[in-house]
Amino acid sequence: MDQQHALQEYLLRLGDSSMILGQRLCELCGKAPAVEEEMALMNVALDLVGQARNWYEYAAELEGKGRSADDLAFRRDAHEYRNLLMVEQPNGDYAVTMARQFFYDTWHYFTLQGLANSADERIAGIASKALKEVTYHLRRSAEWIKRLGDGTEESHQRMQDAVELLWRFTGELTTADEVDTSLEAAGIAPNQQQLASDWQGMVKEVLTEATLELQPEDAWMYMGGKQGTHTEHLGFILAEMQFLPRAYPDATTW
Amino acid sequence: MSEWPLFEVFVRSKHGLNHKHVGSVHAADSRMALENARDLYTRRNEGVSIWVVPSNNITASSPDEKEPLFDPSHDKVYRHASFYKLPDEVNQM
Amino acid sequence: MYAQLVETGVKRIKTLEEMSPEERNFQEKIDAEVKIEPKNWMPEAYRKTLIRQISQHAHSEVVGMLPEGNWVTRAPTLKRKLQLMAKIQDEAGHGLYLYSAMETLGASRDEEIQKLHEGKAKYSSIFNYPTLNWADMGTVGWLVDGAAIVNQVVLQRTSYGPYSRAMIRICKEESFHQRQGYQILLDLMREGTEEQKQMVQDSINRLWWPSLMMFGPSDDQSPNSQQSMAWKIKRKSNDELRQMFIDQTVPQLEFLGCTAPDPDLKWNEERGHYDFGEIDWQEFYDVLKGNGPCNRERIETRKKAIDEGTWVRQAAKAYAEKQQQKQQAA
């Protein structure tokens, strides 16, 4: 795989995962369990969509076909999206929302930590800025895992169910493919083995502290998002998110 | 509904300034209170440091005590530098 | 609903001579523009009226997130999405500033929110109207936030210290909201397609009158206003504020190249103000009574969020208690 193509794919993965999770969090507007949480969720969503914009801008420049960041967000269909399956899963109850957030934040944090030292300066710049935001995201979601896991009997059960529900999407976070490994070799993407073991270490630590049962290491994993094969959810997310640019294709300004 | 206690929030807006009371937040614990305060009161770069204090731990002076507490300092003019007249020859101190 | 239609429970305003020494002292402070602070003596009716007013105001901010939340998942560009998210976040924040000010009066936020969910508390009736097209995100910013700002700017001088300080903070932050809204409309009108321009006019047609209603009934229909003005928790009459808003808005409307759905709207040289048509007060009172297009949905959404969040809040509390016990044991 030539490096240019791998980089293009990799930037879309970063951008799309942030974008789709940001979109999922937008769906929660006005529906959070406390007004304080409205602020916090919208804050995280705002960070994520802002990061997606940065990745898309770079991806669009690199592509050199005259597409803009907006074109990448609003004019690609599901099979062209490269986000992790995890982030397109529905919000569910707050345990599911937070489990999804925590699994992703942990991956996001260690990925950005690696990318902050990327051989690609533009990537290093975007990642360093995003890392500050995501450090806070991870701190928050890890705390919620503990609060719900070690809170009441009901919250413990819900949190345990959420971990079980989402576990099958975690394999994709720690399984490298050709894109990842070729960029790792070029010093652009972080060390994939290190990333996997950091992720597992952090998840194990937090789940244990939250009195939650760890899931079997050999559990079956559902993958494919990074390569463009998604769950049924993504189509609906895009139908909503892309409605206006699709319904008014002649519009050049909004 | 919230069942979460109230915390008073103090923000230091710049290095070198005092923390200033800005309002309150509800939170389950002090760590959450810090995060909620950060999200609420420093969205526009307003802070370099935050304190949160459980509201029920604050003891406030009562307005009825205003006179005994604060009036006695009115006539202690010798606490202010301007009370001391310096000879013209010594023009700065 | 900001300082409008707030029940004071006072039938007739007392003269200074009729007041008890405490009341007189209080009123003299207000007359001298000295702010009332949480622990100061205050008449019970003042306290209750303020709780009602500030909680209505706070509820309006929080319910006001919903019509915009309706479009945040469908914002057409990344820039617009980020702006709208920041604005919605501010609204939640403003709700919290206000609840915080209200709690300094000894009110419980939970109880006041409970009243909202039971349909016993008011909030601005504008948020019971639906947002039906994207241009509504522009019009809500321009007209609805514009009307809110006119109200709120005068409330910065309100007599109760914590409320006044919350308003100062809110006004400072909200200045971008109205501009953001107007910019959306301006861009659509200047560079948009025919369909997009129609969106803008349609949006103004639907939201024009409800925005004017935000200032509340005419002065002769506002029995509580006089006491609220004497207490300086309301600083200008409903009609004065409405006229101010119209006078500043019409030139902006013309600049857009749009029209208002009011054939009687025209400049009156003699008065130095715009004349405008009669507001449909029947509609206003219908919406107020719960019969607006979205009253049910708005309250249901808020109630559901808080009800379904109960186990989450309880868990956080239980966890905090466990942690504290662990700390004490260690």
XYZ file of C-alpha atoms in Angstrom:
677
model
C 0.000 0.000 0.000
C 1.492 3.352 -0.905
C 1.967 5.703 1.963
C -0.095 8.516 0.518
C -3.129 6.259 0.283
C -2.579 4.850 3.776
C -2.304 8.318 5.231
C -5.493 9.383 3.500
C -7.336 6.402 4.965
C -5.847 6.972 8.402
C -6.884 10.627 8.530
C -10.426 9.676 7.589
C -10.484 7.109 10.387
C -9.474 9.752 12.902
C -11.868 12.351 11.515
C -14.826 10.024 11.037
C -14.617 8.481 14.501
C -14.578 11.911 16.130
C -17.356 13.147 13.875
C -19.716 10.234 14.419
C -19.248 10.172 18.189
C -19.778 13.956 18.246
C -22.984 13.408 16.297
C -24.176 10.730 18.712
C -23.576 13.087 21.626
C -25.520 15.838 19.834
C -28.514 13.506 19.858
C -28.467 13.731 23.662
C -29.034 17.493 23.667
C -31.685 18.283 26.279
C -31.839 14.648 27.369
C -28.904 14.275 29.789
C -29.560 12.991 33.334
C -28.664 16.364 34.900
C -28.255 19.880 33.527
C -24.596 19.751 34.574
C -24.177 16.724 32.345
C -25.683 18.631 29.407
C -22.780 21.021 29.686
C -20.236 18.263 29.924
C -21.600 16.168 27.042
C -21.885 19.154 24.750
C -18.346 20.148 25.689
C -17.003 16.759 24.672
C -19.062 16.796 21.478
C -17.774 20.269 20.646
C -14.177 19.106 21.083
C -14.776 16.045 18.907
C -16.428 17.854 16.006
C -13.689 20.482 16.137
C -11.055 17.751 15.943
C -12.903 16.078 13.067
C -12.756 19.352 11.189
C -8.983 19.536 11.640
C -8.464 15.981 10.391
C -10.811 16.525 7.450
C -9.064 19.716 6.418
C -5.763 17.908 6.259
C -7.288 14.912 4.478
C -8.943 17.185 1.905
C -5.699 19.056 1.221
C -3.777 15.860 0.875
C -6.339 14.449 -1.512
C -6.002 17.518 -3.698
C -9.271 17.000 -5.554
C -10.830 20.271 -4.491
C -13.045 18.699 -1.843
C -13.518 20.608 1.405
C -13.756 19.372 4.983
C -17.523 19.846 4.704
C -17.627 17.713 1.552
C -15.888 14.927 3.419
C -18.319 15.131 6.328
C -21.547 15.663 4.435
C -21.101 14.127 0.994
C -19.741 10.667 1.633
C -21.956 7.624 2.024
C -21.610 4.990 4.743
C -19.245 2.708 2.839
C -16.851 5.625 2.439
C -16.852 6.333 6.169
C -13.915 4.901 8.113
C -14.994 5.332 11.736
C -14.732 2.644 14.384
C -17.922 0.618 14.834
C -17.897 1.497 18.520
C -18.767 5.163 18.010
C -21.791 4.537 15.774
C -23.546 2.413 18.407
C -26.731 4.003 19.790
C -26.668 6.054 22.996
C -28.723 3.514 24.955
C -28.973 4.347 28.651
C -26.312 6.444 30.377
C -24.287 3.320 31.186
C -24.046 2.500 27.476
C -23.267 6.121 26.600
C -20.466 6.217 29.151
C -19.070 2.746 28.421
C -18.854 3.646 24.727
C -17.219 6.929 25.662
C -14.706 5.305 27.981
C -13.641 2.572 25.553
C -13.219 5.167 22.840
C -11.577 7.821 25.036
C -8.963 5.314 26.190
C -8.151 4.398 22.587
C -8.263 8.057 21.583
C -5.977 9.151 24.399
C -3.201 6.639 23.707
C -3.523 7.128 19.959
C -3.144 10.892 20.267
C -0.291 10.476 22.699
C 1.532 8.517 20.019
C 0.485 10.884 17.245
C 1.766 13.899 19.160
C 5.233 12.550 18.296
C 4.351 11.696 14.714
C 6.928 12.175 11.969
C 4.193 14.083 10.145
C 4.304 17.558 11.691
C 0.784 18.505 10.771
C -0.527 15.378 12.481
C 1.657 15.995 15.515
C 0.267 19.533 15.794
C -3.394 18.533 15.571
C -2.831 15.609 17.948
C -1.047 17.666 20.602
C -3.919 20.101 20.776
C -6.535 17.341 20.773
C -4.648 15.403 23.444
C -5.328 18.121 26.011
C -9.043 17.902 25.320
C -9.114 14.124 25.315
C -7.161 13.862 28.569
C -10.138 15.545 30.156
C -12.640 13.360 28.266
C -10.947 10.223 29.536
C -10.775 11.460 33.086
C -14.503 12.183 33.031
C -15.633 8.951 31.399
C -13.364 6.818 33.604
C -14.921 8.470 36.645
C -18.395 7.716 35.376
C -17.491 4.060 34.844
C -16.466 3.897 38.494
C -19.483 5.838 39.741
C -21.946 3.662 37.885
C -20.025 0.412 38.359
C -19.564 0.932 42.089
C -22.679 3.038 42.724
C -25.974 1.305 43.431
C -27.052 -2.236 42.681
C -29.074 -1.006 39.726
C -26.282 1.098 38.273
C -23.812 -1.743 38.695
C -26.060 -4.096 36.755
C -26.643 -1.538 34.001
C -22.948 -0.805 33.715
C -22.077 -4.478 33.585
C -24.678 -4.986 30.839
C -23.272 -2.032 28.910
C -19.737 -3.415 29.057
C -20.999 -6.760 27.792
C -23.054 -5.136 25.062
C -20.190 -3.084 23.691
C -17.309 -5.439 24.286
C -17.548 -7.004 20.807
C -16.680 -3.629 19.282
C -13.483 -3.194 21.299
C -11.447 -5.615 19.199
C -11.352 -3.083 16.393
C -9.667 -0.570 18.685
C -6.709 -2.823 19.327
C -6.368 -4.716 16.046
C -4.038 -3.132 13.525
C -4.443 -3.581 9.806
C -2.156 -2.786 6.888
C -2.913 0.936 7.048
C -1.932 1.119 10.699
C 1.210 -0.958 10.385
C 2.521 0.743 7.268
C 2.138 4.150 8.885
C 3.694 2.866 12.070
C 6.690 1.769 10.003
C 6.904 5.275 8.569
C 6.900 6.790 12.045
C 3.569 8.494 11.394
C 1.188 6.330 13.429
C 1.922 5.102 16.951
C 3.277 1.668 17.832
C 0.224 -0.568 17.461
C 1.262 -3.208 19.962
C 1.992 -0.587 22.546
C -1.380 1.031 21.838
C -3.175 -2.294 22.321
C -1.455 -3.072 25.604
C -1.942 0.491 26.937
C -5.618 0.263 26.081
C -6.005 -3.122 27.755
C -4.104 -1.978 30.826
C -6.190 1.126 31.373
C -9.502 -0.637 30.713
C -8.614 -3.450 33.083
C -7.598 -1.030 35.806
C -10.730 1.102 35.586
C -13.184 -1.792 35.238
C -11.604 -3.531 38.203
C -11.808 -0.428 40.339
C -15.412 -0.078 39.229
C -16.056 -3.629 40.541
C -17.016 -4.743 37.042
C -16.355 -8.157 35.613
C -13.762 -8.241 32.876
C -14.791 -9.817 29.600
C -13.106 -12.936 28.180
C -9.995 -12.157 26.193
C -10.967 -14.558 23.431
C -14.438 -13.063 22.965
C -15.672 -12.800 19.382
C -15.056 -9.376 17.907
C -17.095 -7.476 15.352
C -14.844 -5.440 13.043
C -14.875 -3.675 9.704
C -15.607 -0.005 10.377
C -12.057 1.103 9.647
C -12.342 -0.547 6.231
C -15.805 0.842 5.479
C -18.116 -2.036 6.394
C -20.405 -0.716 9.095
C -23.307 -1.724 11.311
C -26.809 -0.754 10.196
C -26.736 2.306 12.427
C -24.360 4.420 10.385
C -26.717 4.818 7.438
C -29.331 6.412 9.661
C -26.812 8.650 11.390
C -25.691 9.976 8.020
C -29.241 10.315 6.703
C -29.933 12.739 9.530
C -26.575 14.464 9.633
C -26.320 14.992 5.884
C -29.963 15.817 5.258
C -29.587 19.476 4.302
C -26.604 19.291 1.943
C -28.222 16.261 0.290
C -31.700 17.789 0.028
C -30.335 21.053 -1.382
C -27.450 19.932 -3.586
C -27.370 23.290 -5.406
C -26.783 25.274 -2.232
C -23.230 26.562 -2.017
C -23.597 28.430 1.255
C -25.378 27.897 4.545
C -34.451 15.549 41.698
C -30.694 16.094 41.697
C -30.014 14.791 45.200
C -26.543 16.215 44.646
C -25.178 18.699 47.181
C -24.322 22.294 46.350
C -20.747 23.596 46.044
C -19.636 27.211 45.909
C -17.209 27.991 43.117
C -14.229 30.349 43.222
C -12.207 31.111 40.104
C -8.811 32.742 39.793
C -9.020 34.492 36.463
C -5.352 35.383 36.091
C -2.109 34.584 37.797
C -1.506 37.018 40.604
C -5.187 37.680 41.328
C -7.327 36.311 44.146
C -9.882 33.595 43.652
C -13.268 35.212 43.274
C -16.681 33.757 44.042
C -18.577 33.194 40.795
C -21.574 31.046 41.753
C -22.389 27.464 42.607
C -22.763 24.003 41.085
C -24.423 20.755 42.103
C -22.245 17.654 42.137
C -22.078 14.246 43.764
C -18.524 14.782 45.027
C -15.832 17.422 45.041
C -14.069 16.035 42.002
C -17.252 16.193 39.956
C -17.838 19.663 41.372
C -14.476 20.776 39.991
C -15.305 19.385 36.570
C -18.784 20.865 36.529
C -17.373 24.202 37.615
C -14.771 24.013 34.869
C -17.433 23.283 32.255
C -19.748 25.985 33.560
C -17.599 28.892 34.653
C -14.510 28.707 32.433
C -15.945 28.112 28.956
C -14.320 31.276 27.667
C -10.844 31.078 29.060
C -11.870 32.738 32.286
C -9.711 30.787 34.662
C -6.327 29.471 35.651
C -7.469 27.883 38.901
C -10.730 26.776 40.522
C -11.716 26.110 44.127
C -14.917 24.352 45.104
C -16.262 24.289 48.659
C -19.365 22.478 49.915
C -21.856 25.311 50.441
C -22.809 24.063 53.889
C -19.196 24.461 55.004
C -19.270 28.204 54.494
C -19.912 30.371 57.499
C -21.101 33.814 56.498
C -21.305 36.930 58.601
C -24.852 38.019 59.201
C -26.017 41.464 58.085
C -27.117 42.119 61.704
C -23.482 41.915 62.714
C -22.456 44.452 60.139
C -22.001 47.255 62.649
C -20.010 45.402 65.307
C -17.914 43.689 62.660
C -17.117 46.462 60.266
C -17.842 49.836 61.799
C -14.932 49.742 64.290
C -12.480 49.842 61.395
C -13.964 53.112 60.100
C -12.066 55.306 62.561
C -8.761 53.495 62.510
C -7.306 55.973 60.077
C -3.798 55.258 61.278
C -4.020 51.957 59.412
C -3.807 53.820 56.125
C -0.588 55.203 54.698
C -2.220 58.514 53.836
C -2.588 59.210 57.593
C 1.140 59.840 57.900
C 2.343 63.135 56.510
C 5.861 63.004 55.200
C 8.113 66.067 55.060
C 8.493 67.364 51.505
C 12.145 66.430 51.535
C 11.192 62.775 51.745
C 8.999 62.541 48.714
C 8.559 58.816 48.405
C 8.052 56.027 50.840
C -40.673 34.624 30.145
C -38.203 36.831 31.832
C -39.761 39.506 33.992
C -43.236 39.200 32.490
C -46.325 37.810 34.098
C -44.605 37.147 37.377
C -47.189 36.953 40.117
C -46.198 39.158 43.053
C -49.133 38.304 45.314
C -49.407 42.014 46.055
C -52.686 43.768 45.433
C -51.640 47.309 46.181
C -48.249 48.890 46.704
C -47.649 50.255 50.177
C -46.481 53.801 50.654
C -43.334 54.381 52.708
C -45.527 55.593 55.612
C -47.519 52.366 55.660
C -44.428 50.194 55.822
C -42.880 48.618 58.896
C -39.421 49.988 59.769
C -37.803 46.929 58.167
C -39.832 47.305 54.999
C -39.073 50.995 54.825
C -35.376 50.404 55.300
C -35.502 47.792 52.544
C -37.415 50.031 50.120
C -35.080 52.959 50.796
C -32.110 50.795 49.952
C -33.752 49.801 46.690
C -34.634 53.394 45.906
C -30.984 54.295 46.474
C -29.935 51.523 44.037
C -28.204 49.528 46.782
C -28.244 45.847 45.840
C -30.054 43.404 48.078
C -27.838 40.458 49.021
C -28.842 36.923 50.101
C -28.681 37.376 53.860
C -30.268 40.835 53.926
C -33.769 41.200 55.314
C -36.374 41.186 52.553
C -40.161 41.064 52.450
C -41.442 37.538 51.925
C -43.358 38.632 48.818
C -40.142 40.030 47.281
C -38.341 36.757 47.933
C -41.151 34.644 46.530
C -41.600 36.832 43.475
C -37.889 36.681 42.736
C -37.808 32.905 43.088
C -40.684 32.729 40.643
C -39.062 35.156 38.219
C -35.563 33.660 38.312
C -36.834 30.088 38.063
C -39.023 31.002 35.056
C -36.001 32.571 33.511
C -33.833 29.510 34.232
C -36.495 27.095 32.936
C -36.677 29.171 29.745
C -32.964 28.738 29.163
C -33.102 24.990 29.674
C -36.308 24.385 27.675
C -34.860 26.779 25.103
C -32.181 24.213 24.293
C -34.781 21.921 22.756
C -35.879 23.855 19.650
C -32.205 24.212 18.738
C -31.377 20.667 19.742
C -33.935 19.757 17.089
C -31.482 20.959 14.420
C -28.069 20.408 15.988
C -27.916 16.891 14.530
C -28.790 18.322 11.111
C -26.626 21.437 10.961
C -25.476 21.707 7.332
C -21.781 22.538 7.762
C -19.096 21.885 10.360
C -18.851 25.578 11.163
C -22.590 25.950 11.725
C -22.661 22.792 13.793
C -19.894 24.018 16.089
C -21.543 27.424 16.494
C -24.893 25.910 17.312
C -23.366 23.487 19.811
C -21.539 26.317 21.553
C -24.740 28.308 21.710
C -26.788 25.431 23.120
C -24.095 24.835 25.686
C -24.282 28.466 26.739
C -28.014 28.082 27.231
C -27.550 25.164 29.602
C -24.911 27.275 31.342
C -27.212 30.259 31.643
C -29.884 28.032 33.107
C -27.364 26.918 35.702
C -26.205 30.459 36.546
C -29.824 31.378 37.136
C -30.696 28.319 39.206
C -27.617 29.114 41.242
C -28.823 32.701 41.819
C -32.263 31.370 42.721
C -30.835 28.997 45.307
C -29.301 31.913 47.202
C -32.907 32.802 48.079
C -33.317 29.499 49.880
C -35.249 27.862 47.040
C -34.542 24.285 46.007
C -33.683 23.694 42.386
C -35.212 20.232 42.504
C -38.514 21.564 43.744
C -38.673 24.308 41.159
C -37.853 21.855 38.368
C -40.502 19.533 39.755
C -43.024 22.366 39.357
C -41.952 22.809 35.749
C -42.481 19.133 35.047
C -45.900 19.202 36.671
C -46.894 22.087 34.440
C -47.090 24.478 37.404
C -44.193 26.737 36.430
C -44.039 29.048 33.449
C -41.272 29.495 30.918
C -41.005 31.642 27.850
C -43.871 30.741 25.534
C -41.666 31.159 22.459
C -40.100 27.754 23.063
C -43.461 26.095 22.564
C -43.229 26.884 18.871
C -41.608 24.315 16.590
C -38.410 24.884 14.595
C -39.393 23.665 11.149
C -36.538 24.594 8.853
C -32.838 25.378 9.105
C -33.402 29.129 8.798
C -35.178 28.908 12.153
C -31.715 28.540 13.713
C -30.981 31.964 12.296
C -34.301 33.499 13.263
C -34.199 32.079 16.784
C -30.800 33.689 17.286
C -31.750 36.976 15.720
C -35.337 37.523 16.923
C -35.718 35.290 19.971
C -32.309 35.928 21.478
C -32.620 39.522 20.342
C -35.845 39.922 22.310
C -34.302 38.110 25.255
C -31.303 40.435 25.223
C -33.514 43.542 25.276
C -35.124 42.089 28.378
C -31.917 40.965 29.969
C -29.901 44.105 29.428
C -32.273 46.015 31.702
C -32.280 43.179 34.204
C -28.554 43.646 34.739
C -29.614 46.524 36.998
C -32.141 44.432 38.884
C -32.145 45.015 42.652
C -31.166 41.509 43.765
C -27.381 41.144 43.708
C -26.947 37.498 42.636
C -29.596 37.881 39.905
C -27.996 41.068 38.645
C -24.549 39.460 38.535
C -25.901 36.403 36.698
C -27.535 38.724 34.157
C -24.301 40.630 33.597
C -22.502 37.401 32.889
C -25.272 36.127 30.642
C -25.484 39.355 28.627
C -21.754 39.302 28.056
C -21.874 35.759 26.758
C -25.032 36.136 24.768
C -23.885 38.927 22.546
C -22.578 36.340 20.075
C -25.892 34.496 19.913
C -27.824 37.198 18.149
C -25.023 37.928 15.692
C -24.608 34.244 14.963
C -28.316 34.039 14.129
C -28.361 37.124 11.959
C -25.282 35.914 10.095
C -27.053 32.677 9.155
C -29.961 34.638 7.667
C -27.708 37.147 5.963
C -25.624 34.446 4.285
C -28.737 32.624 3.109
C -30.272 35.817 1.722
C -27.094 37.023 0.040
C -25.676 33.851 -1.410
C -28.445 31.294 -1.049
C -30.610 29.700 -3.693
C -34.233 30.715 -4.215
C -35.304 27.826 -1.992
C -33.002 28.929 0.799
C -34.322 32.496 0.635
C -37.851 31.187 0.902
C -36.782 29.274 3.980
C -35.737 32.540 5.602
C -38.968 34.369 4.817
C -41.053 31.400 5.951
C -39.134 31.310 9.189
C -39.629 35.022 9.862
C -43.332 34.700 9.064
C -43.745 32.018 11.702
C -41.556 33.478 14.452
C -42.214 37.228 14.137
C -45.351 37.454 16.218
C -44.316 34.911 18.845
C -41.120 36.940 19.328
C -43.132 40.092 19.989
C -45.231 38.149 22.481
C -42.068 37.420 24.475
C -42.415 40.841 26.099
C -45.683 39.800 27.713
C -49.143 41.407 27.767
C -49.671 45.127 27.338
C -49.027 47.303 30.359
C -52.747 47.739 31.105
C -53.032 43.932 31.302
C -50.046 43.485 33.622
C -51.320 43.865 37.185
C -48.081 42.710 38.788
C -45.762 45.005 36.917
C -46.130 47.980 39.234
C -44.921 46.167 42.339
C -42.091 44.517 40.407
C -41.015 47.927 39.135
C -41.113 49.387 42.650
C -38.878 46.557 43.822
C -36.671 47.128 40.784
C -36.719 43.481 39.845
C -38.307 44.684 36.648
C -36.980 47.918 35.249
C -39.006 48.765 32.165
C -42.584 48.064 31.170
C -43.548 45.337 28.697
C -44.725 47.832 26.071
C -41.611 49.974 26.380
C -39.365 46.973 25.849
C -41.444 45.689 22.943
C -41.269 49.066 21.208
C -37.502 49.206 21.753
C -37.137 45.782 20.205
C -39.252 46.597 17.162
C -37.457 49.888 16.576
C -34.077 48.215 16.542
C -35.191 45.154 14.574
C -37.063 46.616 11.600
C -33.972 48.165 9.947
C -32.210 44.803 10.304
C -35.214 43.115 8.710
C -35.112 45.527 5.794
C -31.397 45.018 5.371
C -32.043 41.304 4.994
C -34.511 42.065 2.235
C -37.305 40.311 4.076
C -40.718 41.404 5.301
C -42.654 41.041 8.524
C -46.097 39.416 8.453
C -47.656 42.676 9.692
C -49.308 45.039 7.179
C -49.540 47.762 9.847
C -45.822 47.898 10.481
C -44.581 51.344 9.445
C -42.453 54.222 10.689
C -44.364 56.913 12.549
C -42.493 60.176 12.115
C -44.495 61.922 14.801
C -43.890 59.308 17.523
C -40.369 58.600 16.374
C -41.210 54.896 16.598
C -42.562 52.125 14.409
C -46.293 51.494 14.579
C -47.295 47.863 14.499
C -50.416 45.735 14.354
C -52.400 44.192 17.184
C -50.891 41.058 18.699
C -53.139 37.983 18.787
C -53.473 37.810 22.562
C -55.817 34.862 22.339
C -52.970 32.830 20.869
C -50.640 34.120 23.558
C -52.923 33.002 26.387
C -53.631 29.681 24.665
C -49.930 28.888 24.493
C -49.498 30.029 28.067
C -52.235 27.635 29.163
C -50.392 24.742 27.561
C -52.054 24.750 24.173
C -49.110 25.781 22.048
C -47.843 23.512 19.294
C -45.044 21.964 21.371
C -45.904 22.501 25.066
C -46.465 18.808 25.636
C -43.340 17.652 23.836
C -41.067 20.174 25.540
C -42.152 19.290 29.058
C -42.233 15.572 28.317
C -38.680 15.680 26.991
C -37.382 17.506 30.056
C -39.304 15.323 32.472
C -38.136 12.151 30.774
C -34.493 13.281 30.889
C -34.627 13.960 34.595
C -36.785 10.938 35.491
C -34.682 8.519 33.483
C -31.553 10.061 34.953
C -32.629 9.337 38.523
C -30.673 6.090 38.784
C -27.583 7.848 37.387
C -27.699 10.648 39.937
C -28.383 8.196 42.745
C -25.457 6.034 41.676
C -23.093 9.003 41.673
C -24.253 9.910 45.137
C -23.921 6.376 46.453
C -20.426 6.175 45.000
C -19.429 9.479 46.597
C -20.651 8.251 49.977
C -18.734 4.990 49.640
C -15.573 6.865 48.743
C -15.977 9.144 51.718
C -16.403 6.180 54.050
C -13.289 4.576 52.595
C -11.346 7.773 53.161
C -12.509 8.033 56.745
C -11.658 4.395 57.423
C -8.157 4.829 55.983
